[in-house]
Tab-separated table of N, CA and C in Angstrom:
chain	number	residue	atom	x	y	z
A	1	MET	N	14.744	-5.444	26.866
A	1	MET	CA	13.692	-5.527	25.883
A	1	MET	C	14.340	-5.219	24.305
A	2	THR	N	13.954	-6.249	23.545
A	2	THR	CA	14.707	-5.964	22.144
A	2	THR	C	13.566	-5.497	21.139
A	3	ASP	N	14.064	-4.796	20.274
A	3	ASP	CA	13.163	-4.269	19.090
A	3	ASP	C	13.039	-5.351	18.260
A	4	LYS	N	11.609	-5.707	18.046
A	4	LYS	CA	11.428	-7.094	17.405
A	4	LYS	C	11.427	-6.609	15.876
A	5	TYR	N	11.515	-5.418	15.467
A	5	TYR	CA	11.634	-5.102	13.940
A	5	TYR	C	13.096	-4.479	13.816
A	6	ALA	N	14.040	-4.841	14.870
A	6	ALA	CA	15.395	-4.746	14.498
A	6	ALA	C	15.970	-5.631	13.274
A	7	PRO	N	16.948	-5.359	12.844
A	7	PRO	CA	17.456	-6.216	11.729
A	7	PRO	C	17.776	-7.607	12.173
A	8	ARG	N	17.366	-8.671	11.471
A	8	ARG	CA	17.552	-10.158	11.781
A	8	ARG	C	18.939	-10.588	11.236
A	9	PRO	N	19.591	-11.425	11.802
A	9	PRO	CA	20.716	-12.014	11.141
A	9	PRO	C	20.797	-12.227	9.789
A	10	GLY	N	21.722	-11.676	9.120
A	10	GLY	CA	21.805	-11.646	7.696
A	10	GLY	C	21.387	-10.629	6.821
A	11	GLU	N	20.545	-9.553	7.494
A	11	GLU	CA	20.025	-8.342	6.978
A	11	GLU	C	21.082	-7.361	7.126
A	12	THR	N	20.924	-6.365	5.823
A	12	THR	CA	21.810	-5.299	5.827
A	12	THR	C	20.934	-4.199	5.836
A	13	VAL	N	21.681	-2.982	6.445
A	13	VAL	CA	21.088	-1.620	6.517
A	13	VAL	C	21.822	-0.637	5.735
A	14	LEU	N	20.808	0.256	5.041
A	14	LEU	CA	21.456	1.291	4.491
A	14	LEU	C	22.169	2.182	5.292
A	15	ASP	N	23.486	2.503	4.823
A	15	ASP	CA	24.473	3.114	5.805
A	15	ASP	C	24.572	4.679	5.145
A	16	ALA	N	23.238	5.200	5.382
A	16	ALA	CA	23.340	6.649	4.914
A	16	ALA	C	21.970	7.279	5.537
A	17	GLU	N	21.902	8.483	5.693
A	17	GLU	CA	20.441	9.201	6.029
A	17	GLU	C	19.413	8.945	5.206
A	18	VAL	N	18.180	8.692	5.565
A	18	VAL	CA	17.004	8.519	4.611
A	18	VAL	C	16.565	9.897	4.293
A	19	VAL	N	16.707	10.515	3.103
A	19	VAL	CA	16.533	12.004	2.695
A	19	VAL	C	15.135	11.851	1.969
A	20	PRO	N	13.914	12.573	2.268
A	20	PRO	CA	12.888	12.586	1.362
A	20	PRO	C	13.150	13.508	0.406
A	21	ASP	N	12.798	13.273	-0.812
A	21	ASP	CA	13.010	14.159	-1.879
A	21	ASP	C	11.971	14.258	-2.923
A	22	ALA	N	10.686	13.759	-2.628
A	22	ALA	CA	9.652	13.898	-3.283
A	22	ALA	C	8.385	14.240	-2.468
A	23	LEU	N	7.392	14.961	-3.000
A	23	LEU	CA	6.267	15.410	-2.301
A	23	LEU	C	5.083	14.844	-2.865
A	24	VAL	N	4.233	14.186	-2.052
A	24	VAL	CA	3.157	13.658	-2.314
A	24	VAL	C	2.044	14.048	-1.400
A	25	GLN	N	1.041	14.229	-1.762
A	25	GLN	CA	-0.143	14.665	-0.932
A	25	GLN	C	-1.302	13.567	-0.707
A	26	PHE	N	-1.344	13.476	0.657
A	26	PHE	CA	-2.268	12.342	1.128
A	26	PHE	C	-3.694	12.808	0.688
A	27	ILE	N	-4.593	11.891	0.425
A	27	ILE	CA	-5.787	12.348	-0.281
A	27	ILE	C	-6.907	11.644	0.846
A	28	GLY	N	-6.543	11.047	1.832
A	28	GLY	CA	-7.511	10.588	2.819
A	28	GLY	C	-6.617	9.628	3.701
A	29	VAL	N	-7.600	8.873	4.481
A	29	VAL	CA	-7.144	7.982	5.340
A	29	VAL	C	-7.770	6.735	5.300
A	30	ILE	N	-7.029	5.641	5.665
A	30	ILE	CA	-7.657	4.170	5.700
A	30	ILE	C	-7.892	3.777	6.920
A	31	ARG	N	-9.004	3.227	7.239
A	31	ARG	CA	-9.489	2.686	8.699
A	31	ARG	C	-9.649	1.113	8.502
A	32	THR	N	-9.029	0.462	9.160
A	32	THR	CA	-8.993	-1.043	9.106
A	32	THR	C	-9.059	-1.530	10.632
A	33	PRO	N	-9.351	-2.708	10.901
A	33	PRO	CA	-9.319	-3.458	12.225
A	33	PRO	C	-7.965	-3.746	12.737
A	34	PHE	N	-6.841	-3.401	11.822
A	34	PHE	CA	-5.437	-3.751	12.128
A	34	PHE	C	-4.670	-2.630	13.071
A	35	LYS	N	-4.615	-2.963	14.224
A	35	LYS	CA	-3.754	-1.859	14.867
A	35	LYS	C	-2.288	-2.077	15.139
A	36	THR	N	-1.562	-3.318	14.879
A	36	THR	CA	-0.289	-3.402	14.806
A	36	THR	C	-0.018	-4.236	13.735
A	37	ARG	N	1.332	-4.028	13.315
A	37	ARG	CA	1.904	-5.066	12.072
A	37	ARG	C	1.642	-6.376	12.378
A	38	ASP	N	1.725	-6.881	13.456
A	38	ASP	CA	1.206	-8.509	13.661
A	38	ASP	C	-0.263	-8.802	13.391
A	39	ASP	N	-1.029	-7.581	13.567
A	39	ASP	CA	-2.430	-7.827	13.236
A	39	ASP	C	-2.797	-8.050	11.775
A	40	CYS	N	-1.818	-7.377	10.943
A	40	CYS	CA	-2.162	-7.292	9.431
A	40	CYS	C	-2.039	-8.681	8.812
A	41	PRO	N	-2.689	-9.150	7.799
A	41	PRO	CA	-2.703	-10.026	7.086
A	41	PRO	C	-1.674	-10.012	6.207
A	42	ARG	N	-0.787	-10.906	5.698
A	42	ARG	CA	0.369	-10.878	4.858
A	42	ARG	C	0.004	-10.246	3.530
A	43	GLN	N	-1.066	-10.527	3.129
A	43	GLN	CA	-1.867	-9.914	2.013
A	43	GLN	C	-3.256	-9.915	2.120
A	44	GLY	N	-3.828	-8.777	1.722
A	44	GLY	CA	-5.303	-8.645	1.624
A	44	GLY	C	-5.953	-9.808	1.006
A	45	ARG	N	-7.336	-10.016	1.360
A	45	ARG	CA	-8.024	-10.943	0.755
A	45	ARG	C	-9.453	-10.412	0.498
A	46	PHE	N	-10.057	-10.613	-0.690
A	46	PHE	CA	-11.317	-10.163	-1.041
A	46	PHE	C	-12.314	-10.784	-0.087
A	47	ASP	N	-12.338	-11.755	0.637
A	47	ASP	CA	-13.259	-12.014	1.729
A	47	ASP	C	-12.793	-11.643	3.278
A	48	GLY	N	-11.875	-10.650	3.169
A	48	GLY	CA	-11.375	-10.174	4.377
A	48	GLY	C	-12.326	-9.148	5.037
A	49	PRO	N	-11.987	-8.506	6.220
A	49	PRO	CA	-12.965	-7.683	6.735
A	49	PRO	C	-13.311	-6.392	6.165
A	50	ASP	N	-14.424	-5.887	6.220
A	50	ASP	CA	-14.688	-4.330	5.579
A	50	ASP	C	-13.702	-3.531	6.213
A	51	CYS	N	-13.453	-2.585	5.318
A	51	CYS	CA	-12.496	-1.595	5.788
A	51	CYS	C	-12.844	-0.156	5.141
A	52	ARG	N	-12.647	1.025	5.988
A	52	ARG	CA	-12.988	2.199	5.253
A	52	ARG	C	-11.966	3.066	4.737
A	53	ILE	N	-12.125	3.651	3.614
A	53	ILE	CA	-11.392	4.695	3.157
A	53	ILE	C	-12.003	6.024	3.181
A	54	GLU	N	-11.455	6.859	3.918
A	54	GLU	CA	-12.001	8.247	4.103
A	54	GLU	C	-11.243	9.111	3.279
A	55	ILE	N	-11.973	9.702	2.368
A	55	ILE	CA	-11.527	10.623	1.396
A	55	ILE	C	-11.551	12.178	2.012
A	56	GLU	N	-10.507	12.912	1.814
A	56	GLU	CA	-10.754	14.296	1.994
A	56	GLU	C	-11.786	14.949	1.267
A	57	ALA	N	-12.578	15.915	1.691
A	57	ALA	CA	-13.744	16.535	0.898
A	57	ALA	C	-13.411	17.052	-0.269
A	58	ARG	N	-12.216	17.644	-0.402
A	58	ARG	CA	-11.864	18.408	-1.630
A	58	ARG	C	-11.596	17.264	-2.894
A	59	PHE	N	-11.448	16.039	-2.543
A	59	PHE	CA	-11.297	14.843	-3.625
A	59	PHE	C	-12.376	14.282	-3.662
A	60	VAL	N	-13.471	14.494	-3.124
A	60	VAL	CA	-14.755	13.615	-3.499
A	60	VAL	C	-15.237	13.710	-4.638
A	61	PRO	N	-15.056	14.699	-5.669
A	61	PRO	CA	-15.606	14.773	-6.998
A	61	PRO	C	-14.680	13.632	-7.702
A	62	ALA	N	-13.472	13.225	-7.354
A	62	ALA	CA	-12.811	12.372	-8.065
A	62	ALA	C	-13.400	10.684	-7.925
A	63	LEU	N	-14.265	10.596	-7.157
A	63	LEU	CA	-14.819	9.450	-6.782
A	63	LEU	C	-15.929	8.957	-7.909
A	64	GLN	N	-16.372	9.991	-8.621
A	64	GLN	CA	-17.369	9.704	-9.675
A	64	GLN	C	-17.092	8.639	-10.654
A	65	GLY	N	-18.023	7.642	-10.618
A	65	GLY	CA	-17.776	6.560	-11.761
A	65	GLY	C	-17.410	5.101	-10.818
A	66	LEU	N	-16.814	5.327	-9.676
A	66	LEU	CA	-16.747	4.197	-8.850
A	66	LEU	C	-17.880	3.354	-8.696
A	67	GLU	N	-18.036	2.111	-9.060
A	67	GLU	CA	-19.404	1.363	-8.738
A	67	GLU	C	-18.874	0.041	-7.807
A	68	PRO	N	-19.722	-0.163	-6.915
A	68	PRO	CA	-19.662	-1.352	-6.096
A	68	PRO	C	-19.536	-2.656	-6.754
A	69	GLY	N	-18.783	-3.483	-6.250
A	69	GLY	CA	-18.360	-4.567	-7.087
A	69	GLY	C	-17.287	-4.753	-7.813
A	70	LYS	N	-16.819	-3.604	-8.205
A	70	LYS	CA	-15.601	-3.468	-8.940
A	70	LYS	C	-14.303	-3.555	-8.270
A	71	ARG	N	-13.245	-3.841	-8.837
A	71	ARG	CA	-12.028	-3.978	-8.073
A	71	ARG	C	-11.211	-2.693	-8.396
A	72	LEU	N	-10.400	-2.325	-7.157
A	72	LEU	CA	-9.772	-1.074	-7.260
A	72	LEU	C	-8.266	-1.391	-6.690
A	73	GLU	N	-7.470	-0.777	-7.079
A	73	GLU	CA	-5.990	-0.678	-6.613
A	73	GLU	C	-5.890	0.394	-5.618
A	74	ILE	N	-5.492	0.201	-4.424
A	74	ILE	CA	-5.393	1.414	-3.388
A	74	ILE	C	-3.850	1.326	-3.068
A	75	LEU	N	-3.270	2.495	-3.282
A	75	LEU	CA	-1.860	2.864	-2.974
A	75	LEU	C	-1.993	3.680	-1.694
A	76	TYR	N	-1.077	3.299	-0.827
A	76	TYR	CA	-1.033	3.938	0.583
A	76	TYR	C	0.521	4.138	0.972
A	77	TRP	N	0.552	4.957	1.895
A	77	TRP	CA	2.003	5.115	2.573
A	77	TRP	C	2.098	4.500	3.763
A	78	LEU	N	3.064	3.487	3.893
A	78	LEU	CA	3.251	2.651	5.001
A	78	LEU	C	4.166	3.419	6.061
A	79	HIS	N	3.271	4.445	6.808
A	79	HIS	CA	3.951	5.417	7.621
A	79	HIS	C	4.769	5.092	8.860
A	80	GLN	N	4.621	3.723	9.460
A	80	GLN	CA	5.404	3.318	10.355
A	80	GLN	C	6.418	2.261	10.022
A	81	SER	N	6.787	2.116	8.715
A	81	SER	CA	7.610	1.190	8.313
A	81	SER	C	9.134	1.876	8.395
A	82	ARG	N	10.201	0.893	8.682
A	82	ARG	CA	11.538	0.943	8.517
A	82	ARG	C	11.698	1.428	6.907
A	83	ARG	N	12.829	2.407	6.756
A	83	ARG	CA	13.137	2.716	5.336
A	83	ARG	C	14.636	2.221	4.878
A	84	ASP	N	15.141	1.641	5.769
A	84	ASP	CA	16.661	1.537	5.707
A	84	ASP	C	17.277	0.172	5.404
A	85	LEU	N	16.424	-0.932	5.218
A	85	LEU	CA	16.720	-2.183	5.170
A	85	LEU	C	17.096	-2.503	3.592
A	86	LEU	N	18.255	-3.003	3.234
A	86	LEU	CA	18.597	-3.264	1.809
A	86	LEU	C	18.300	-4.754	1.747
A	87	THR	N	18.606	-5.752	2.586
A	87	THR	CA	18.246	-7.105	2.344
A	87	THR	C	17.560	-7.401	3.609
A	88	GLN	N	16.601	-8.528	3.546
A	88	GLN	CA	15.732	-8.754	4.403
A	88	GLN	C	15.724	-10.561	4.769
A	89	SER	N	15.386	-10.713	5.868
A	89	SER	CA	15.034	-12.141	6.256
A	89	SER	C	13.791	-12.588	6.625
A	90	PRO	N	12.712	-12.633	5.744
A	90	PRO	CA	11.340	-12.972	6.022
A	90	PRO	C	11.132	-14.090	7.024
A	91	LYS	N	10.268	-13.861	7.875
A	91	LYS	CA	9.897	-14.867	9.244
A	91	LYS	C	9.654	-16.346	8.383
A	92	SER	N	8.911	-16.322	7.340
A	92	SER	CA	8.474	-17.502	6.778
A	92	SER	C	9.481	-18.421	6.404
A	93	ASN	N	10.730	-18.111	6.127
A	93	ASN	CA	11.754	-18.916	5.650
A	93	ASN	C	13.224	-18.747	6.151
A	94	GLY	N	13.305	-17.417	6.422
A	94	GLY	CA	14.627	-16.979	7.164
A	94	GLY	C	15.850	-16.801	6.094
A	95	LYS	N	15.539	-16.875	4.877
A	95	LYS	CA	16.451	-16.719	3.731
A	95	LYS	C	16.552	-15.312	3.564
A	96	THR	N	17.638	-14.839	3.297
A	96	THR	CA	17.870	-13.351	3.032
A	96	THR	C	17.808	-13.219	1.552
A	97	ARG	N	17.108	-12.004	1.326
A	97	ARG	CA	16.799	-11.671	-0.201
A	97	ARG	C	16.974	-10.229	0.036
A	98	GLY	N	17.026	-9.411	-1.416
A	98	GLY	CA	16.917	-8.180	-1.358
A	98	GLY	C	15.551	-7.492	-1.156
A	99	THR	N	15.518	-6.407	-0.654
A	99	THR	CA	14.348	-5.704	-0.442
A	99	THR	C	13.427	-5.718	-1.601
A	100	PHE	N	13.943	-5.550	-2.864
A	100	PHE	CA	13.163	-5.342	-3.980
A	100	PHE	C	12.560	-6.789	-4.538
A	101	ALA	N	13.002	-7.673	-3.865
A	101	ALA	CA	12.458	-9.104	-4.253
A	101	ALA	C	11.591	-9.360	-3.343
A	102	LEU	N	11.034	-8.786	-2.549
A	102	LEU	CA	10.033	-9.076	-1.657
A	102	LEU	C	8.995	-8.032	-1.446
A	103	ARG	N	7.752	-8.456	-0.997
A	103	ARG	CA	6.558	-7.569	-0.780
A	103	ARG	C	6.447	-7.065	0.708
A	104	SER	N	7.590	-6.862	1.259
A	104	SER	CA	7.614	-6.572	2.753
A	104	SER	C	7.270	-4.980	2.830
A	105	PRO	N	6.676	-4.610	3.837
A	105	PRO	CA	6.517	-3.137	3.946
A	105	PRO	C	7.527	-2.400	4.232
A	106	VAL	N	8.786	-3.004	4.732
A	106	VAL	CA	9.953	-2.237	4.664
A	106	VAL	C	10.641	-2.057	3.508
A	107	ARG	N	10.661	-0.809	3.162
A	107	ARG	CA	11.179	-0.524	1.724
A	107	ARG	C	11.801	0.898	1.721
A	108	PRO	N	12.701	1.283	0.813
A	108	PRO	CA	13.267	2.834	0.735
A	108	PRO	C	11.986	3.772	0.668
A	109	ASN	N	11.149	3.485	-0.306
A	109	ASN	CA	9.900	4.359	-0.278
A	109	ASN	C	8.786	3.524	0.066
A	110	PRO	N	8.103	3.585	1.226
A	110	PRO	CA	7.351	2.571	1.827
A	110	PRO	C	5.860	2.612	1.233
A	111	ILE	N	5.628	2.494	-0.023
A	111	ILE	CA	4.331	2.560	-0.676
A	111	ILE	C	3.746	1.230	-0.589
A	112	GLY	N	2.585	1.072	-0.325
A	112	GLY	CA	1.906	-0.224	-0.310
A	112	GLY	C	0.651	-0.117	-1.334
A	113	THR	N	0.351	-1.230	-1.633
A	113	THR	CA	-0.725	-1.335	-2.668
A	113	THR	C	-1.529	-2.469	-2.316
A	114	SER	N	-2.866	-2.558	-2.386
A	114	SER	CA	-3.573	-3.610	-2.537
A	114	SER	C	-4.663	-3.482	-3.325
A	115	LEU	N	-5.307	-4.700	-3.977
A	115	LEU	CA	-6.267	-4.748	-4.893
A	115	LEU	C	-7.369	-5.238	-3.958
A	116	VAL	N	-8.511	-4.414	-4.188
A	116	VAL	CA	-9.663	-4.584	-3.232
A	116	VAL	C	-10.802	-4.684	-3.875
A	117	VAL	N	-11.848	-5.329	-3.335
A	117	VAL	CA	-13.369	-4.916	-3.971
A	117	VAL	C	-13.988	-3.893	-3.321
A	118	LEU	N	-14.654	-3.090	-4.127
A	118	LEU	CA	-15.324	-1.902	-3.631
A	118	LEU	C	-16.808	-2.420	-3.132
A	119	VAL	N	-17.049	-2.294	-2.014
A	119	VAL	CA	-18.331	-2.696	-1.363
A	119	VAL	C	-19.424	-1.747	-1.296
A	120	ALA	N	-19.050	-0.526	-1.192
A	120	ALA	CA	-19.936	0.626	-1.188
A	120	ALA	C	-19.208	2.042	-1.242
A	121	VAL	N	-19.977	2.948	-1.924
A	121	VAL	CA	-19.528	4.387	-1.807
A	121	VAL	C	-20.579	5.034	-1.068
A	122	ASP	N	-20.236	5.791	0.062
A	122	ASP	CA	-21.299	6.715	0.795
A	122	ASP	C	-20.518	7.925	0.943
A	123	GLY	N	-20.846	8.960	0.054
A	123	GLY	CA	-20.196	10.288	0.073
A	123	GLY	C	-18.666	10.308	0.216
A	124	ALA	N	-17.946	10.558	0.991
A	124	ALA	CA	-16.449	10.526	1.102
A	124	ALA	C	-15.975	9.410	1.623
A	125	VAL	N	-16.861	8.312	1.802
A	125	VAL	CA	-16.196	6.984	2.405
A	125	VAL	C	-16.432	5.783	1.444
A	126	LEU	N	-15.352	5.188	1.324
A	126	LEU	CA	-15.488	3.874	0.559
A	126	LEU	C	-15.271	2.739	1.427
A	127	THR	N	-16.466	1.827	1.333
A	127	THR	CA	-16.027	0.673	2.135
A	127	THR	C	-15.434	-0.460	1.259
A	128	VAL	N	-14.535	-1.137	1.425
A	128	VAL	CA	-13.706	-2.028	0.652
A	128	VAL	C	-13.217	-3.354	1.531
A	129	ARG	N	-13.122	-4.340	0.658
A	129	ARG	CA	-12.457	-5.487	1.429
A	129	ARG	C	-11.053	-5.799	0.370
A	130	GLY	N	-10.170	-6.336	1.282
A	130	GLY	CA	-8.836	-6.769	0.545
A	130	GLY	C	-7.564	-5.895	1.146
A	131	LEU	N	-7.815	-4.991	2.243
A	131	LEU	CA	-6.904	-4.238	2.759
A	131	LEU	C	-5.839	-5.044	3.788
A	132	ASP	N	-4.709	-4.807	3.571
A	132	ASP	CA	-3.639	-5.234	4.710
A	132	ASP	C	-2.909	-4.278	5.301
A	133	CYS	N	-3.291	-3.161	5.627
A	133	CYS	CA	-2.561	-2.134	6.058
A	133	CYS	C	-3.131	-1.666	7.538
A	134	LEU	N	-2.229	-0.919	8.405
A	134	LEU	CA	-2.621	-0.584	9.631
A	134	LEU	C	-3.709	0.565	9.573
A	135	ASP	N	-4.432	0.542	10.680
A	135	ASP	CA	-5.617	1.579	10.909
A	135	ASP	C	-4.830	2.908	10.968
A	136	GLY	N	-5.348	4.108	10.125
A	136	GLY	CA	-4.783	5.334	10.270
A	136	GLY	C	-3.901	5.355	9.079
A	137	THR	N	-3.649	4.574	8.116
A	137	THR	CA	-2.651	4.514	7.055
A	137	THR	C	-2.925	5.849	6.102
A	138	PRO	N	-1.968	6.635	5.761
A	138	PRO	CA	-2.450	7.676	4.847
A	138	PRO	C	-2.502	7.102	3.404
A	139	LEU	N	-3.649	7.679	2.819
A	139	LEU	CA	-4.036	7.264	1.357
A	139	LEU	C	-3.225	7.975	0.407
A	140	LEU	N	-2.656	7.343	-0.527
A	140	LEU	CA	-2.016	8.013	-1.582
A	140	LEU	C	-2.847	8.103	-3.017
A	141	ASP	N	-3.349	7.128	-3.337
A	141	ASP	CA	-4.157	7.067	-4.659
A	141	ASP	C	-5.271	5.830	-4.813
A	142	ILE	N	-5.950	6.069	-5.727
A	142	ILE	CA	-7.060	4.895	-6.084
A	142	ILE	C	-7.166	4.844	-7.413
A	143	LYS	N	-7.063	3.530	-7.829
A	143	LYS	CA	-6.990	3.434	-9.232
A	143	LYS	C	-7.881	2.255	-9.612
A	144	PRO	N	-8.608	2.376	-10.825
A	144	PRO	CA	-9.533	1.061	-11.011
A	144	PRO	C	-8.456	-0.055	-11.645
A	145	ASP	N	-8.859	-1.216	-11.146
A	145	ASP	CA	-8.010	-2.395	-11.444
A	145	ASP	C	-7.864	-2.416	-13.156
A	146	ARG	N	-6.782	-3.017	-13.685
A	146	ARG	CA	-6.758	-2.984	-15.167
A	146	ARG	C	-7.872	-3.228	-15.771
A	147	CYS	N	-8.437	-2.466	-16.754
A	147	CYS	CA	-9.909	-2.610	-17.319
A	147	CYS	C	-9.609	-2.625	-18.816
A	148	GLY	N	-10.867	-2.992	-19.538
A	148	GLY	CA	-10.763	-2.971	-20.894
A	148	GLY	C	-10.733	-1.729	-21.505
A	149	TYR	N	-11.075	-0.529	-20.745
A	149	TYR	CA	-11.106	0.889	-21.271
A	149	TYR	C	-9.995	1.549	-21.206
A	150	SER	N	-8.855	0.747	-20.545
A	150	SER	CA	-7.374	1.581	-20.419
A	150	SER	C	-6.932	2.064	-21.791
A	151	VAL	N	-6.505	3.096	-21.818
A	151	VAL	CA	-5.955	3.537	-23.104
A	151	VAL	C	-4.607	2.984	-23.287
A	152	GLN	N	-4.563	2.336	-24.725
A	152	GLN	CA	-3.435	1.732	-25.195
A	152	GLN	C	-2.538	2.727	-25.876
A	153	ALA	N	-1.382	2.664	-25.756
A	153	ALA	CA	-0.579	3.480	-26.630
A	153	ALA	C	-0.321	2.833	-27.913
A	154	PRO	N	-0.275	3.628	-29.003
A	154	PRO	CA	-0.137	3.133	-30.298
A	154	PRO	C	1.182	2.830	-30.577
A	155	GLU	N	1.476	1.729	-31.380
A	155	GLU	CA	2.687	1.029	-31.789
A	155	GLU	C	3.628	2.326	-32.342
A	156	LYS	N	4.745	2.253	-32.135
A	156	LYS	CA	5.948	3.196	-32.488
A	156	LYS	C	5.998	2.902	-34.102
A	157	ALA	N	6.059	4.021	-34.719
A	157	ALA	CA	6.415	3.943	-36.149
A	157	ALA	C	7.798	3.420	-36.297
A	158	ALA	N	8.279	3.064	-37.543
A	158	ALA	CA	9.488	2.345	-37.670
A	158	ALA	C	10.655	3.485	-37.439
A	159	ASP	N	10.326	4.674	-37.979
A	159	ASP	CA	11.381	5.807	-37.800
A	159	ASP	C	11.488	6.514	-36.591
A	160	GLU	N	10.711	6.108	-35.478
A	160	GLU	CA	10.669	6.967	-34.233
A	160	GLU	C	11.824	6.365	-33.263
């Protein structure tokens, strides 16, 4: 039996130990109908299935102001992804490209991001549409989609 996620022809692998050097705290867990990588859509869709984002109780106050119907950017840790591919050959075309030129979940720092539509907020649970990650994926952060009230930095003065 072969590892279906083993490097494909033309792919290159980092020749060094993957050493974590940052500390993040997971703020919740994502519940989706996707049990394997093959189940996941290539990218989430706003008409996709309802998914749940379960927030740890201590972070519930941070949900204030979230409104159903709004778009959110969800950042998550792709906990089952390889972290050592430098080049990859996507199944769709077989052409080898650098990892940073792809949206593949296989990355040195496997951070995933999806734009979702917020369907409902019920205490510590958000119902959203648009996710493309595995059930049980750790949640890193929730951000509103780019919006009109985002703070804009002032222009730099000529002498700065």
